[in-house]
Short mmCIF file of C-alpha atoms in Angstrom, two decimals:
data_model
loop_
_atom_site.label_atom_id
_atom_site.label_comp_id
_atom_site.label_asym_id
_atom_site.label_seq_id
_atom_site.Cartn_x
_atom_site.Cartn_y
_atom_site.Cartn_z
CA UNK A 1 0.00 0.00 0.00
CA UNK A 2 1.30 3.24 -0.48
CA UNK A 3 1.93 4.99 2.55
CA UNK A 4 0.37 8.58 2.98
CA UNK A 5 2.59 11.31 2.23
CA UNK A 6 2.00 14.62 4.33
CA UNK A 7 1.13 16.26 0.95
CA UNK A 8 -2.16 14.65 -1.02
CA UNK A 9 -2.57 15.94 -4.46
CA UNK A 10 -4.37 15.21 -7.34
CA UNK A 11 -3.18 15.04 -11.04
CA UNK A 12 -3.03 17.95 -13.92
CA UNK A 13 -1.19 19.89 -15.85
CA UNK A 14 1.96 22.04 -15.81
CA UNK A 15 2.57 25.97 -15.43
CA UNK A 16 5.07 28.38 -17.17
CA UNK A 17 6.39 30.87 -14.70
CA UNK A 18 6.49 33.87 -13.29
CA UNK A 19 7.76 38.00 -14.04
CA UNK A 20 8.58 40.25 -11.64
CA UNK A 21 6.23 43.28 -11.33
CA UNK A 22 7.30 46.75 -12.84
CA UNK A 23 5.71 48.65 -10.06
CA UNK A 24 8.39 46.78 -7.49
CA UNK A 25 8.65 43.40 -5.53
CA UNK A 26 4.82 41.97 -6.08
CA UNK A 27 3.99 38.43 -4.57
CA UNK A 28 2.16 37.57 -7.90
CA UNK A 29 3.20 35.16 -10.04
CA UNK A 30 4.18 32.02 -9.95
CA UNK A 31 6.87 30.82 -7.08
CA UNK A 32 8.84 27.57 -5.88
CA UNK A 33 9.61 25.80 -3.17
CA UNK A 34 10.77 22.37 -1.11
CA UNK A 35 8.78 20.57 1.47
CA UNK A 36 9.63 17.44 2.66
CA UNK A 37 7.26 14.52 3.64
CA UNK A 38 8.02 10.67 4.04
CA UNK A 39 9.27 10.23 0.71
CA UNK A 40 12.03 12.81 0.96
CA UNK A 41 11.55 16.75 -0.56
CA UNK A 42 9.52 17.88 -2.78
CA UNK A 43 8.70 20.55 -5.22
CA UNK A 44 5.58 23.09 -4.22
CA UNK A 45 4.91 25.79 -7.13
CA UNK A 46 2.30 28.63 -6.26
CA UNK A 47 0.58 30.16 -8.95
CA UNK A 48 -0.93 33.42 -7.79
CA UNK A 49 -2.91 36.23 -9.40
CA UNK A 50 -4.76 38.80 -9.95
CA UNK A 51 -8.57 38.84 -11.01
CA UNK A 52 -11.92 40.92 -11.16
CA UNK A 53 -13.33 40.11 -8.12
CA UNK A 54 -9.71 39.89 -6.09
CA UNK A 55 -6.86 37.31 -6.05
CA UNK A 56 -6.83 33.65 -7.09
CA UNK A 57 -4.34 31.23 -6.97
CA UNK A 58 -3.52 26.92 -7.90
CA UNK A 59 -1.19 24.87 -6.42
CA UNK A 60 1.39 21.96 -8.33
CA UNK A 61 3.39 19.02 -6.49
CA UNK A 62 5.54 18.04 -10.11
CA UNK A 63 6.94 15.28 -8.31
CA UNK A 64 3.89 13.95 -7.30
CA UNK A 65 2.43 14.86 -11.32
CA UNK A 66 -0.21 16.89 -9.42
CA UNK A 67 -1.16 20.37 -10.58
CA UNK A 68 -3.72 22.82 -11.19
CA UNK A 69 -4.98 22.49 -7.59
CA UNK A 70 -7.24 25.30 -6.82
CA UNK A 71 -6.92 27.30 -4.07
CA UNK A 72 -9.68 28.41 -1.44
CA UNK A 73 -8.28 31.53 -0.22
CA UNK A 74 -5.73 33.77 -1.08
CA UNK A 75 -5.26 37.28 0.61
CA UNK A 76 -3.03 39.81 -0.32
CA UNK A 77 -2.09 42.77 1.58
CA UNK A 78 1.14 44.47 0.36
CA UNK A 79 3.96 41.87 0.83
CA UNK A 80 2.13 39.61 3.28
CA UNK A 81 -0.09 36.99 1.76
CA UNK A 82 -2.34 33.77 3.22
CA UNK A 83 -3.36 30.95 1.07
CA UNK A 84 -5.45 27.45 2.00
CA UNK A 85 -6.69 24.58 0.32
CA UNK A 86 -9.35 23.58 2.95
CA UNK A 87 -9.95 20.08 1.52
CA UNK A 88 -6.31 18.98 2.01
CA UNK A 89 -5.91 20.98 5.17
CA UNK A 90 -3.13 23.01 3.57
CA UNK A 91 -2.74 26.63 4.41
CA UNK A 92 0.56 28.86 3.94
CA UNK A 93 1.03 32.04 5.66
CA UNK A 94 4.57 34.41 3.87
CA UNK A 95 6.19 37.43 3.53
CA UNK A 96 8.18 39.00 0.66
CA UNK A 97 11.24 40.19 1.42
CA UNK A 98 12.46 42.75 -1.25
CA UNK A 99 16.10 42.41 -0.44
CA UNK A 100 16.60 38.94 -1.21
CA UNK A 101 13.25 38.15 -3.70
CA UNK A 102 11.72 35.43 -1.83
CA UNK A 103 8.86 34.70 0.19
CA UNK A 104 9.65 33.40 3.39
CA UNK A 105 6.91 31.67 5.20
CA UNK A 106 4.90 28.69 6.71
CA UNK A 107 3.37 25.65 5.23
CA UNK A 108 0.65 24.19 7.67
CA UNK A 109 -0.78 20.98 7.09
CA UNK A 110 -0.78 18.45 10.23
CA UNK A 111 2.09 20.71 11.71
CA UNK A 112 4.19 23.49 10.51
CA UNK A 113 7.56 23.46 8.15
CA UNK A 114 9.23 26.34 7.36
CA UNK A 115 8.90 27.10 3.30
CA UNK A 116 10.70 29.67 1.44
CA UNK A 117 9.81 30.26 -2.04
CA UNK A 118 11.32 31.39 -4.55
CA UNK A 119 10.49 33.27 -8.30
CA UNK A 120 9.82 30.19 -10.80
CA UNK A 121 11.53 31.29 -14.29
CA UNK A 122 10.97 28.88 -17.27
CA UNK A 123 9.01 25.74 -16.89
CA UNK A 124 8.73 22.74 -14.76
CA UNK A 125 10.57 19.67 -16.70
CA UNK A 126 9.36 16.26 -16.24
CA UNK A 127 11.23 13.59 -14.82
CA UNK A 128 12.26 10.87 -17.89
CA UNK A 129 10.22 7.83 -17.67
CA UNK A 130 11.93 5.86 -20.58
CA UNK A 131 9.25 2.95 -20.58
CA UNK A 132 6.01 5.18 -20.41
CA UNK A 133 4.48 3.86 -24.13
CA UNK A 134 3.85 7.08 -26.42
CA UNK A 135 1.48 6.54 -29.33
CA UNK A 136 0.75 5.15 -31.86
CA UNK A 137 0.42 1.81 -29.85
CA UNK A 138 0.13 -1.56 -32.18
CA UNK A 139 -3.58 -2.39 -30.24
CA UNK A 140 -6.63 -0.75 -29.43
CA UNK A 141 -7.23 1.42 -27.04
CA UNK A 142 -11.15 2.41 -25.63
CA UNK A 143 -12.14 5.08 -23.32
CA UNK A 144 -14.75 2.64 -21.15
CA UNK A 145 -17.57 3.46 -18.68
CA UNK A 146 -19.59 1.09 -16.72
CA UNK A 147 -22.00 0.48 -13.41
CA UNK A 148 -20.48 -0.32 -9.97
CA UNK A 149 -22.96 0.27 -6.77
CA UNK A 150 -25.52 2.49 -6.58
CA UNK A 151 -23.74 6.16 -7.55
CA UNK A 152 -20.57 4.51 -8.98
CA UNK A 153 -19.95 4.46 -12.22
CA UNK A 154 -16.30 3.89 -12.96
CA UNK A 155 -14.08 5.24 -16.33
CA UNK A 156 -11.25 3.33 -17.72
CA UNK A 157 -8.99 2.23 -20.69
CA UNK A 158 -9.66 -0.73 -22.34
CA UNK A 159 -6.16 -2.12 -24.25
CA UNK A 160 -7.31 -4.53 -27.04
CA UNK A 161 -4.70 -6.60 -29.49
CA UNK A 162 -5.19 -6.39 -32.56
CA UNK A 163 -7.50 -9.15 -34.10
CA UNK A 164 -11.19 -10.24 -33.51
CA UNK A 165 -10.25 -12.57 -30.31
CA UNK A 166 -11.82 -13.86 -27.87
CA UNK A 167 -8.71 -12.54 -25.83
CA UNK A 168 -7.38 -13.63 -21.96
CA UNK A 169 -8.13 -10.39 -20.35
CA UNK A 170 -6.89 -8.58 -16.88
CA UNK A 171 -8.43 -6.33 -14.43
CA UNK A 172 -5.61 -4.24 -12.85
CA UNK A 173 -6.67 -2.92 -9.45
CA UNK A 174 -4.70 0.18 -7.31
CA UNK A 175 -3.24 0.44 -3.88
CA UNK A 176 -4.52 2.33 -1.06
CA UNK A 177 -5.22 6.19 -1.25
CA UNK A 178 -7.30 7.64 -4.56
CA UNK A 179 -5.57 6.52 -7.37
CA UNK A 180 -6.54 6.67 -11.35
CA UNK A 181 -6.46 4.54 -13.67
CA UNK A 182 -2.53 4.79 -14.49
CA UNK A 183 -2.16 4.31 -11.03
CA UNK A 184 0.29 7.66 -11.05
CA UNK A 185 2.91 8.07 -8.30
CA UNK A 186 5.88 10.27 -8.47
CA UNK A 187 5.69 10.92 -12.16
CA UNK A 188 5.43 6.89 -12.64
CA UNK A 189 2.31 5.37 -14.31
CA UNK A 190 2.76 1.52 -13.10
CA UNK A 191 -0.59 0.17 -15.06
CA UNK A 192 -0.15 2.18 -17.93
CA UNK A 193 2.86 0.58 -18.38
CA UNK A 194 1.93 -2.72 -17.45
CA UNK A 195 -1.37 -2.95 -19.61
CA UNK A 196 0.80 -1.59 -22.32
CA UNK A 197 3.39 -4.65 -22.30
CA UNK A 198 0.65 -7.33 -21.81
CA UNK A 199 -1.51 -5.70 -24.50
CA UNK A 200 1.53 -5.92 -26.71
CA UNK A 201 1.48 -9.69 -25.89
CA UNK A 202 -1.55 -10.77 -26.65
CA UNK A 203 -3.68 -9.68 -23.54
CA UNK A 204 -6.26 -7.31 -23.13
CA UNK A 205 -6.52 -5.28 -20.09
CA UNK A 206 -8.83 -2.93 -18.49
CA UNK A 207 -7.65 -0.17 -16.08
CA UNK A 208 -10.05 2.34 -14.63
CA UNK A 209 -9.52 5.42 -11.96
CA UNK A 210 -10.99 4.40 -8.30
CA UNK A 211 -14.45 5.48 -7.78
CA UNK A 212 -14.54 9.24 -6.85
CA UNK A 213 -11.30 10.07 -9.02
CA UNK A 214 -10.24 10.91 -12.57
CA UNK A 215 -13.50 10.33 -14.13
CA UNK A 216 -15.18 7.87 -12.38
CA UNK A 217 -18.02 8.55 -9.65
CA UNK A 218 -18.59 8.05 -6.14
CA UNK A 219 -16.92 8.77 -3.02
CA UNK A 220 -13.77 7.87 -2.49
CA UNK A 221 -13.58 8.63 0.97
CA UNK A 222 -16.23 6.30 2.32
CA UNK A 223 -14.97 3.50 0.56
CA UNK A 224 -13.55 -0.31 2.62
CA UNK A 225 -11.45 -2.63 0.57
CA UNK A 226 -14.79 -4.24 0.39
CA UNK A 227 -16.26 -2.05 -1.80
CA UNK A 228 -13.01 -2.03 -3.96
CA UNK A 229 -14.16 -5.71 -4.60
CA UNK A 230 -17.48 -4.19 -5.74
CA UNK A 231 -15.66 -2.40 -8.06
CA UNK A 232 -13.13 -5.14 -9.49
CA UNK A 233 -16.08 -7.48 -9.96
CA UNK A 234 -18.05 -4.62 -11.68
CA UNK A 235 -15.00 -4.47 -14.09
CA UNK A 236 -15.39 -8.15 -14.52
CA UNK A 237 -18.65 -8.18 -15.36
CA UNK A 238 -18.00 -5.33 -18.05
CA UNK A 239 -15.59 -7.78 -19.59
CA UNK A 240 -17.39 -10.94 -19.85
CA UNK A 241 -20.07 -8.74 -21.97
CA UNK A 242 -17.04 -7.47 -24.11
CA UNK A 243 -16.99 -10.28 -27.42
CA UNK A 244 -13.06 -9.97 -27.76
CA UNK A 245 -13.04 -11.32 -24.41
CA UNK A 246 -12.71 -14.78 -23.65
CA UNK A 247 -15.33 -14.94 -20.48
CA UNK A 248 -13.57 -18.04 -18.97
CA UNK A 249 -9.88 -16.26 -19.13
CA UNK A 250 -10.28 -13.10 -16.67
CA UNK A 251 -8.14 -12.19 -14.10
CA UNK A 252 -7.32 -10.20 -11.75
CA UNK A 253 -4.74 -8.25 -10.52
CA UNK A 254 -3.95 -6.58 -7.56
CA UNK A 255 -1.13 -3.94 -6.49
CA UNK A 256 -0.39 -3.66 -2.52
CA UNK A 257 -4.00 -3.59 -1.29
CA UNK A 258 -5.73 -4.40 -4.75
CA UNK A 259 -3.53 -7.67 -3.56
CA UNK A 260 -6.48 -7.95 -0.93
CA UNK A 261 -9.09 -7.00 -3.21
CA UNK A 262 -8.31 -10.07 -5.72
CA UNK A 263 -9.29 -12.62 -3.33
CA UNK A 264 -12.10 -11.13 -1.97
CA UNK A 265 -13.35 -10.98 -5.74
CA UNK A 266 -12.17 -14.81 -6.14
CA UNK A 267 -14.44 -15.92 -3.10
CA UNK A 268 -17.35 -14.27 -4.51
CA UNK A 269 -17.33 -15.05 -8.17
CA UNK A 270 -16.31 -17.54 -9.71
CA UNK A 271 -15.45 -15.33 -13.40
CA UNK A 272 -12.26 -14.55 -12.01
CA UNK A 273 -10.68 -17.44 -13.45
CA UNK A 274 -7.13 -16.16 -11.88
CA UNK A 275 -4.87 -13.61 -9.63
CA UNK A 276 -2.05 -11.99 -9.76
CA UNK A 277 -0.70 -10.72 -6.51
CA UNK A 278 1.92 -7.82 -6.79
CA UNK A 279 3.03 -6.82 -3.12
CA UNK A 280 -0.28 -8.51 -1.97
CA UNK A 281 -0.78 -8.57 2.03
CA UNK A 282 -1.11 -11.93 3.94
CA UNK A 283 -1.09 -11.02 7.03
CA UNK A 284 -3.81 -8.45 8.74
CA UNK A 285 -3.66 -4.61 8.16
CA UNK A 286 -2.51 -4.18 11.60
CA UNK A 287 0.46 -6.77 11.05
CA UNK A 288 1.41 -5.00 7.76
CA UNK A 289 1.70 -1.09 9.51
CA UNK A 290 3.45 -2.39 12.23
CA UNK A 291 6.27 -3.96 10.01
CA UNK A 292 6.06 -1.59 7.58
CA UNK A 293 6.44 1.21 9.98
CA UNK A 294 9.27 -0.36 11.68
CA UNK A 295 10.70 -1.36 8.10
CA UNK A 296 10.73 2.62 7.46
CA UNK A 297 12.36 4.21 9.77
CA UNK A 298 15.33 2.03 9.62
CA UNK A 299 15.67 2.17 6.08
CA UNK A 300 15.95 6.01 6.64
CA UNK A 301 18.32 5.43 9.30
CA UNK A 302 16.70 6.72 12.18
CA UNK A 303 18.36 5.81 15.58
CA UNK A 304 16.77 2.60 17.38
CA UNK A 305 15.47 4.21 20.06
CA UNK A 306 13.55 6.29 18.47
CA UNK A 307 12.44 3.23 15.88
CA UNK A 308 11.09 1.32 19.19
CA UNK A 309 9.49 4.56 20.63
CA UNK A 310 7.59 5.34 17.23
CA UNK A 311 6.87 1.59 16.96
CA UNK A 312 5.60 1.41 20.23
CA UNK A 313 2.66 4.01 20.12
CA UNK A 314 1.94 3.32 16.59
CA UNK A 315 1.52 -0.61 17.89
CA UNK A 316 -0.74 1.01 20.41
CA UNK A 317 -2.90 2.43 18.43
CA UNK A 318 -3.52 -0.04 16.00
CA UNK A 319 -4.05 -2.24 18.73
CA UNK A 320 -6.87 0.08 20.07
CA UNK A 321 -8.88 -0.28 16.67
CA UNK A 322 -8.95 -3.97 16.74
CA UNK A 323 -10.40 -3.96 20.19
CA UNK A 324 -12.61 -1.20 20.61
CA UNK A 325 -15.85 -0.77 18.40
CA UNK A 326 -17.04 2.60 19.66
CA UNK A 327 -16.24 5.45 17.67
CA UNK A 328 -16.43 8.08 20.69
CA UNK A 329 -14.76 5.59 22.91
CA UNK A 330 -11.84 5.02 20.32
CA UNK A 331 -11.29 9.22 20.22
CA UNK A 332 -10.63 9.34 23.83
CA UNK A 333 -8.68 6.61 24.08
CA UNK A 334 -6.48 7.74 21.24
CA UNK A 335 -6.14 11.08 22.41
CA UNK A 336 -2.91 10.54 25.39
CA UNK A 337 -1.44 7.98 22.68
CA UNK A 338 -1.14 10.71 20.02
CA UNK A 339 -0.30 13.17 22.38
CA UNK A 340 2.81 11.33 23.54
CA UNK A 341 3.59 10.69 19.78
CA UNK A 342 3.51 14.51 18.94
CA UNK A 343 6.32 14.76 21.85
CA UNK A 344 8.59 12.29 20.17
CA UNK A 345 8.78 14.69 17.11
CA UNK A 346 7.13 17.65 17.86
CA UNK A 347 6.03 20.04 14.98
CA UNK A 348 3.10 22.61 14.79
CA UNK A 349 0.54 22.40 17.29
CA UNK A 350 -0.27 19.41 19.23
CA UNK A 351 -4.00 20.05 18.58
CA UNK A 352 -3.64 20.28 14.77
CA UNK A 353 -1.48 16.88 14.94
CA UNK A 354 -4.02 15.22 17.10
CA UNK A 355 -6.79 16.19 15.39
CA UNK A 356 -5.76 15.24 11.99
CA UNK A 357 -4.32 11.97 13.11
CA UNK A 358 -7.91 10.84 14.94
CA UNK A 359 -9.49 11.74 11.26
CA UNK A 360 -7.16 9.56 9.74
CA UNK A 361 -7.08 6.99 11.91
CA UNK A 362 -10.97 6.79 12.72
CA UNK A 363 -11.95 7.13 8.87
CA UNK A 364 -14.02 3.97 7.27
CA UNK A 365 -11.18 2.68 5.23
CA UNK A 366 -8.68 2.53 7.72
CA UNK A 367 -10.22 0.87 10.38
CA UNK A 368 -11.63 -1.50 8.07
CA UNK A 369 -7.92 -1.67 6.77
CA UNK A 370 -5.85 -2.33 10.16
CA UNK A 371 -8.75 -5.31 11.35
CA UNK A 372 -8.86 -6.99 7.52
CA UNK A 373 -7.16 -10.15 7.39
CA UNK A 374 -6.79 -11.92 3.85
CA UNK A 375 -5.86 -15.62 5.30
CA UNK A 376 -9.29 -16.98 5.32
CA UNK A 377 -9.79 -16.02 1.68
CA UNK A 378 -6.32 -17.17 0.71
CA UNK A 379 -6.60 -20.45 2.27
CA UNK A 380 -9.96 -21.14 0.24
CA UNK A 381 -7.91 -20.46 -3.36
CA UNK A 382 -8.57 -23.47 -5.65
CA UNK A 383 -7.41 -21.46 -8.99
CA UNK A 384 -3.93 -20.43 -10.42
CA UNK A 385 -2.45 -17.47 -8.39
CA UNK A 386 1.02 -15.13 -8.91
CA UNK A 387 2.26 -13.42 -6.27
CA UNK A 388 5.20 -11.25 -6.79
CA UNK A 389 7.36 -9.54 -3.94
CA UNK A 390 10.13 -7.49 -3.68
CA UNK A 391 12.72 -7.97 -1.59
CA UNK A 392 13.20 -4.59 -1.01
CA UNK A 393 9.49 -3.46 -0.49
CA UNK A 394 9.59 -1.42 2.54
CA UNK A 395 5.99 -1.32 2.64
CA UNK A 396 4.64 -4.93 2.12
CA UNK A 397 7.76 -6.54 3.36
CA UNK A 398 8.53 -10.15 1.46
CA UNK A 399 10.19 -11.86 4.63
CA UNK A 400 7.02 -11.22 6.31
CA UNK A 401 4.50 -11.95 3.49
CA UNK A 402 5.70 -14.72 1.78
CA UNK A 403 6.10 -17.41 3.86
CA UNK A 404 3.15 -17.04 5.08
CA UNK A 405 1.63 -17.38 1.08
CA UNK A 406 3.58 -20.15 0.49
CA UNK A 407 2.23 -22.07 3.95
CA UNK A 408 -1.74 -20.64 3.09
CA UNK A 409 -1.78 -21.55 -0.52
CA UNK A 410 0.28 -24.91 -0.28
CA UNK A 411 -3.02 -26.97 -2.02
CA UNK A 412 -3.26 -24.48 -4.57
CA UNK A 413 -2.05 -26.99 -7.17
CA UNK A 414 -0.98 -23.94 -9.29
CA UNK A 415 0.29 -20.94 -6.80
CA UNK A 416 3.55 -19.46 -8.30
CA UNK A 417 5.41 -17.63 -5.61
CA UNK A 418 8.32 -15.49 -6.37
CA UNK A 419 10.41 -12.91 -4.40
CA UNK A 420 12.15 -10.79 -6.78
CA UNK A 421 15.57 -9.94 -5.49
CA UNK A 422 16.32 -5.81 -5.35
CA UNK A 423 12.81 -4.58 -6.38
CA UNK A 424 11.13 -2.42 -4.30
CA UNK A 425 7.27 -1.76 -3.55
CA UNK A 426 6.55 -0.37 -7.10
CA UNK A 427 8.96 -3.32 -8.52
CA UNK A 428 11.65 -1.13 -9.61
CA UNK A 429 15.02 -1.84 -9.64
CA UNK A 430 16.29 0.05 -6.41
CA UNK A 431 19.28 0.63 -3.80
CA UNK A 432 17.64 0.46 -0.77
CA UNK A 433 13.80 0.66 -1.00
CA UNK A 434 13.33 3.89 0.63
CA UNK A 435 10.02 5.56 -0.41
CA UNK A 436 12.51 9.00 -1.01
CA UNK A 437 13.56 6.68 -4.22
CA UNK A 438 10.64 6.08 -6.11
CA UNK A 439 10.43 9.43 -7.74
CA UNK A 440 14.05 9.58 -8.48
CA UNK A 441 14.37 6.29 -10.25
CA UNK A 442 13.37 6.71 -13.90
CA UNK A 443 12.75 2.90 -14.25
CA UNK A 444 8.73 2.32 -13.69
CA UNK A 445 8.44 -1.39 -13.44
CA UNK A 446 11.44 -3.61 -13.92
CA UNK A 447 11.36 -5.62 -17.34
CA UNK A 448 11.96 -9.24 -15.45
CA UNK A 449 8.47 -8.16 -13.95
CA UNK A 450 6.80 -7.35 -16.95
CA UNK A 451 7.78 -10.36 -18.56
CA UNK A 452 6.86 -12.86 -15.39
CA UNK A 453 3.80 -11.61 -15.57
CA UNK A 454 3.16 -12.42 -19.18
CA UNK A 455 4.83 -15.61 -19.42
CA UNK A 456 2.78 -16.70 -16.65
CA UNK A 457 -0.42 -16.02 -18.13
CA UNK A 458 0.24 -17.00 -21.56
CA UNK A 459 1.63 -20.32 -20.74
CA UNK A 460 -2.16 -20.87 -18.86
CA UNK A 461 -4.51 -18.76 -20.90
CA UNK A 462 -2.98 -18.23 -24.21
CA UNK A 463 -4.55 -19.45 -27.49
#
C-alpha cells in the first residue's frame, strides 16, 4: 500500500512561470519551493494572481504529477499573503522580502515546516520515464464506462490486441489512497505501463480510476477494501459482456491492497478465473503497519530508540482499533497515545497533529484496513495465483509476506510464488527501498516483472 505522504494531491497539468512586477517586488506570479514529507523533498509551485473580483491562486506538487490544484483563499495585503486549500488541510502564511526576492513563510498541514519560495523562471521539466508507451500503440485502445454500486460508475482504458479474439483479459486494481487509472505516483504510471506490455502480448486489459477520481463517480472517501471488490467485480462483469473477451480467461490483478481486493473478488465469483498478486498482504492490516512502519524508519536510518518509541505508540494504536468498536470511545482513548507521539517529534501544534491523526485513523477505510485479514480467503484459493514480492518493499515486506503465502496456498495446485531480489514496492530496480527513491528512479516497473507476468499467463490462458 502506499503509505500517505504529508502532501495529497491530485493530477493535472503544468505551469510556465512567473515576471517580476514593474511597479516593485509583487507576490504575484508564480513561485517555488521544497517541502519534505516521508518520501524525501519535494517541489511546491504557487501560482498566484490577480482577477476581477480579487486574487486567485492553484497549487502543483511536479513530483507527485499533481497540478492545477485550486486554491480556497488567497489574501493579499502588500507583501504579506495567506493561502489554503481547505480540503487537504493546507494553508501557507509568507512574507516577501524585497532584499533577497523570496517569500519566506509557513506551510501548515498536520504541523508546521518552514517554506521559502522562490520566483519560478521557465518551466517545470518532467522527470524521464523511458518505458512510459507514447502513441501510436500496435492495439486498441477504448475510453470505457460502466455500473459499480448504486452512484458509482467507474471510467477506464480498455487495451485490445489487434484481431477479432476472444482474448485472456486482466483487471488491474490500485493500492490504497485515490488513485486513477494509471495508477500515477511520483511521475510513474505503473498500469499504464503494465497494460501496455501485456496488451503488446496478446492480452487485453482494463484499467479504470478508483471510484470518486479521474473520471469515475462516487466517493472515495467512504470506501472499505470491500467495496473495492465491488468495483473489481463490476469491471469483470464489463468484460465478460465485451466479445473480444474470452469470459472463462479473466483475471485479476492486484497492487499492494488491490492484492487484498483479488481474493475477496475470487471468493465471490467464480469469473475470475485467476490472480495476480503484486506486493499482496497476507497477514492483517494491523500486522502490515506495524512492520512496515518499523521497516521505514530504519531504512531512513533513524536511531533505534527512536524506531522502538515510534513503533511502540503506533503498535498502540492499532491495537486500540482492533479492540474497541465505539467510535467516541476510540477518540478518547487515542487522544494521550497521540499526544505522547507529537512529543517524540514535535512540529506545529499538538491540537492540529491530534486532530488530523484521529481523522485519519478513525476514517471507514482505515479501520476496516488495520482489522482486515486476507488468510481466510487465501486459504480457500482453488485457482492459479502469482504473487510477486520485492525484496526490497519497505511497505509490504517479502520476509514477512511470503512465507506465510507459500504455507496458506500450499493446495493451490498452481500458486507461483516469487520474491524478486532488489525490487522495491513499485517493482523497480532500487538501492535500498526507501520511499525518497521512487520518484528519483526513472525505471517504472522492472522488465523481469513485466515479462513474469506475461509468461505466466500466456503459458495458462494463451490461445
Amino acid at each position: 500500500m502506499h503509505v500517505l505522504l504529508s502532501l495529497v494531491l491530485v493530477t493535472g497539468l503544468a505551469a510556465q512561470g512567473s515576471r517580476p512586477s514593474k511597479s516593485g517586488p509583487s507576490v504575484l506570479g508564480s513561485w517555488i519551493g521544497h517541502i519534505g514529507t516521508p518520501a524525501g523533498k519535494i517541489r511546491v509551485v504557487f501560482h498566484l494572481k490577480k482577477t476581477a473580483k480579487g486574487f486567485a491562486g492553484t497549487l502543483d506538487s511536479p513530483d507527485q504529477q499533481a497540478f492545477g490544484i485550486a486554491m480556497d483563499r488567497v489574501e493579499i495585503q502588500g507583501r504579506k499573503l495567506k493561502l489554503a486549500i481547505q480540503r487537504l488541510g493546507i494553508r501557507y502564511e509568507g512574507k516577501l522580502d524585497p532584499k533577497s526576492g523570496k517569500i519566506v513563510g509557513t506551510f501548515h498541514q498536520a504541523g508546521d515546516l518552514r517554506l521559502i519560495l522562490r520566483p519560478l523562471r521557465g518551466k517545470i521539466e518532467k522527470p524521464p520515464r523511458p518505458q512510459e508507451p507514447k502513441p501510436p500503440f500496435p492495439y486498441r485502445v477504448e475510453e470505457v464506462r460502466f455500473e459499480s454500486a448504486p452512484g458509482v460508475r467507474l471510467a477506464g482504458s480498455l487495451t485490445l490486441p489487434k484481431g477479432a479474439g476472444p482474448f485472456p483479459a486482466l483487471v488491474l486494481v490500485t493500492g490504497s489512497g485515490p488513485q486513477d487509472r494509471n495508477e500515477s505516483l511520483m511521475g510513474h504510471k505503473p498500469f499504464l505501463v503494465l497494460a501496455d506490455a501485456l496488451t503488446r502480448r496478446g492480452i487485453a486489459v482494463l484499467r479504470y480510476d478508483d471510484r470518486g477520481v479521474g473520471k469515475s463517480t462516487g466517493k472515495f472517501a467512504a470506501a472499505t477494501t470491500q467495496d473495492f471488490a465491488v468495483d473489481a467485480l463490476a469491471a469483470v462483469s464489463y468484460l465478460k459482456g465485451r466479445k473480444e473477451i474470452d469470459p472463462k480467461k479473466i483475471g485479476i490483478c492486484g497492487h499492494s491492497e488491490g492484492g487484498l481486493v483479488a481474493p475477496i473478488c475470487a471468493a465471490k465469483s467464480k469469473d475470475v478465473a485467476f490472480m495476480i498478486l503484486l506486493a499482496g498482504p497476507a497477514v492483517s492490516g494491523a500486522e502490515i503497519l506495524k512492520a512496515q512502519g518499523r521497516k521505514i524508519l530504519r531504512v531512513k536510518g533513524v536511531p533505534e530508540f527512536m524506531v522502538e518509541a515510534i513503533s511502540r505508540s503506533n503498535a498502540q494504536a492499532y491495537d486500540l482499533i482492533l479492540k474497541e468498536d465505539s467510535l467516541p470511545a476510540l477518540r478518547k482513548k487515542l487522544k494521550p497515545i497521540l499526544e505522547k507521539a507529537w512529543k517524540m517529534t514535535p512540529r506545529g501544534k499538538k491540537e492540529d497533529f491530534v486532530a488530523k491523526q484521529t481523522r485519519m485513523l478513525l476514517s471507514p477505510w482505515f479501520r476496516a484496513f488495520v482489522r482486515f485479514d486476507p488468510r481466510p480467503y487465501l486459504a480457500k484459493l482453488d485457482r492459479p495465483i502469482l504473487v510477486l514480492n520485492g525484496s526490497k518493499d519497505v511497505q509490504v515486506l517479502a520476509e514477512q509476506n511470503l512465507p506465510v503465502f507459500r504455507k496458506l496456498l500450499a493446495r493451490n495446485k498452481d500458486a507461483t510464488i516469487i520474491e524478486l531480489p532488489g525490487l522495491n514496492h513499485l517493482f523497480q530496480t532500487c538501492k535500498t527501498g526507501d520511499l525518497g527513491e521512487y520518484g528519483k528512479i526513472e525505471e517504472t516497473m522492472a522488465p523481469k516483472v513485466l515479462k513474469t507476468i506475461g509468461d505466466w499467463i500466456l503459458a495458462r490462458f494463451g490461445k
